[in-house]
């Protein structure tokens, strides 16, 4: 696709990082672009985006994690293995140039107000993937495929090489009033 190849980072404590990335995917689909979304540390077919993926042309969503709490201070070896496998898949997509848009969504980037892990930036921030390896790879391979990373706590090194960074800050959230996560709105 013409003019693709930039690196976008959606980070911050506020809601909407994955939603923003999905908005870009919707626009890309409208232009016939092929999108692959890898959801790190997520394996739940009941997420709205997982159920909707079948309706969006040229859109593939792969959940490359397991449906379990991840302890970022002492990650389970299976979580480390799954993160590595997801990163290797992302690298292959970029090397082989098989997508126009690659979304690296991390339900790992931090905890939402209910304590549920929600987005690749946290994987980097917590060392589940070596930051230098990821940064070096992205520097080398960005330029053809548009890349979006989501998640809280995007490391400065990622922000430095990004072409667009949006820091979503929570001002007010209904979770603090006891409103539970809602199907079709929050997941």
JSON list of N, CA and C in Angstrom, two decimals, residues 15 114 174-175 179-187:
[
{"chain": "A", "resi": 15, "resn": "UNK", "atom": "N", "xyz": [-8.19, 4.62, 28.70]},
{"chain": "A", "resi": 15, "resn": "UNK", "atom": "CA", "xyz": [-8.88, 3.64, 27.86]},
{"chain": "A", "resi": 15, "resn": "UNK", "atom": "C", "xyz": [-8.77, 4.06, 26.40]},
{"chain": "A", "resi": 114, "resn": "UNK", "atom": "N", "xyz": [-9.69, -2.61, 36.90]},
{"chain": "A", "resi": 114, "resn": "UNK", "atom": "CA", "xyz": [-10.20, -3.83, 37.53]},
{"chain": "A", "resi": 114, "resn": "UNK", "atom": "C", "xyz": [-9.09, -4.85, 37.74]},
{"chain": "A", "resi": 174, "resn": "UNK", "atom": "N", "xyz": [-15.53, 5.11, 34.52]},
{"chain": "A", "resi": 174, "resn": "UNK", "atom": "CA", "xyz": [-16.72, 4.56, 35.19]},
{"chain": "A", "resi": 174, "resn": "UNK", "atom": "C", "xyz": [-16.41, 3.32, 36.01]},
{"chain": "A", "resi": 175, "resn": "UNK", "atom": "N", "xyz": [-15.30, 2.64, 35.76]},
{"chain": "A", "resi": 175, "resn": "UNK", "atom": "CA", "xyz": [-14.92, 1.49, 36.59]},
{"chain": "A", "resi": 175, "resn": "UNK", "atom": "C", "xyz": [-14.80, 1.90, 38.06]},
{"chain": "A", "resi": 179, "resn": "UNK", "atom": "N", "xyz": [-18.88, 0.34, 37.79]},
{"chain": "A", "resi": 179, "resn": "UNK", "atom": "CA", "xyz": [-19.41, -0.17, 36.52]},
{"chain": "A", "resi": 179, "resn": "UNK", "atom": "C", "xyz": [-18.46, -1.23, 36.00]},
{"chain": "A", "resi": 180, "resn": "UNK", "atom": "N", "xyz": [-18.98, -2.43, 35.81]},
{"chain": "A", "resi": 180, "resn": "UNK", "atom": "CA", "xyz": [-18.16, -3.55, 35.33]},
{"chain": "A", "resi": 180, "resn": "UNK", "atom": "C", "xyz": [-17.86, -3.40, 33.84]},
{"chain": "A", "resi": 181, "resn": "UNK", "atom": "N", "xyz": [-16.87, -4.16, 33.41]},
{"chain": "A", "resi": 181, "resn": "UNK", "atom": "CA", "xyz": [-16.53, -4.24, 32.00]},
{"chain": "A", "resi": 181, "resn": "UNK", "atom": "C", "xyz": [-17.78, -4.68, 31.22]},
{"chain": "A", "resi": 182, "resn": "UNK", "atom": "N", "xyz": [-18.08, -3.97, 30.13]},
{"chain": "A", "resi": 182, "resn": "UNK", "atom": "CA", "xyz": [-19.31, -4.24, 29.38]},
{"chain": "A", "resi": 182, "resn": "UNK", "atom": "C", "xyz": [-19.00, -4.85, 28.01]},
{"chain": "A", "resi": 183, "resn": "UNK", "atom": "N", "xyz": [-19.73, -5.90, 27.68]},
{"chain": "A", "resi": 183, "resn": "UNK", "atom": "CA", "xyz": [-19.57, -6.55, 26.38]},
{"chain": "A", "resi": 183, "resn": "UNK", "atom": "C", "xyz": [-19.85, -5.53, 25.26]},
{"chain": "A", "resi": 184, "resn": "UNK", "atom": "N", "xyz": [-18.99, -5.50, 24.27]},
{"chain": "A", "resi": 184, "resn": "UNK", "atom": "CA", "xyz": [-19.18, -4.64, 23.13]},
{"chain": "A", "resi": 184, "resn": "UNK", "atom": "C", "xyz": [-18.70, -3.22, 23.35]},
{"chain": "A", "resi": 185, "resn": "UNK", "atom": "N", "xyz": [-18.39, -2.84, 24.58]},
{"chain": "A", "resi": 185, "resn": "UNK", "atom": "CA", "xyz": [-17.89, -1.50, 24.87]},
{"chain": "A", "resi": 185, "resn": "UNK", "atom": "C", "xyz": [-16.46, -1.58, 25.39]},
{"chain": "A", "resi": 186, "resn": "UNK", "atom": "N", "xyz": [-16.23, -2.43, 26.36]},
{"chain": "A", "resi": 186, "resn": "UNK", "atom": "CA", "xyz": [-14.91, -2.54, 26.99]},
{"chain": "A", "resi": 186, "resn": "UNK", "atom": "C", "xyz": [-14.12, -3.76, 26.53]},
{"chain": "A", "resi": 187, "resn": "UNK", "atom": "N", "xyz": [-14.79, -4.74, 26.01]},
{"chain": "A", "resi": 187, "resn": "UNK", "atom": "CA", "xyz": [-14.07, -5.92, 25.49]},
{"chain": "A", "resi": 187, "resn": "UNK", "atom": "C", "xyz": [-14.94, -6.64, 24.49]}
]
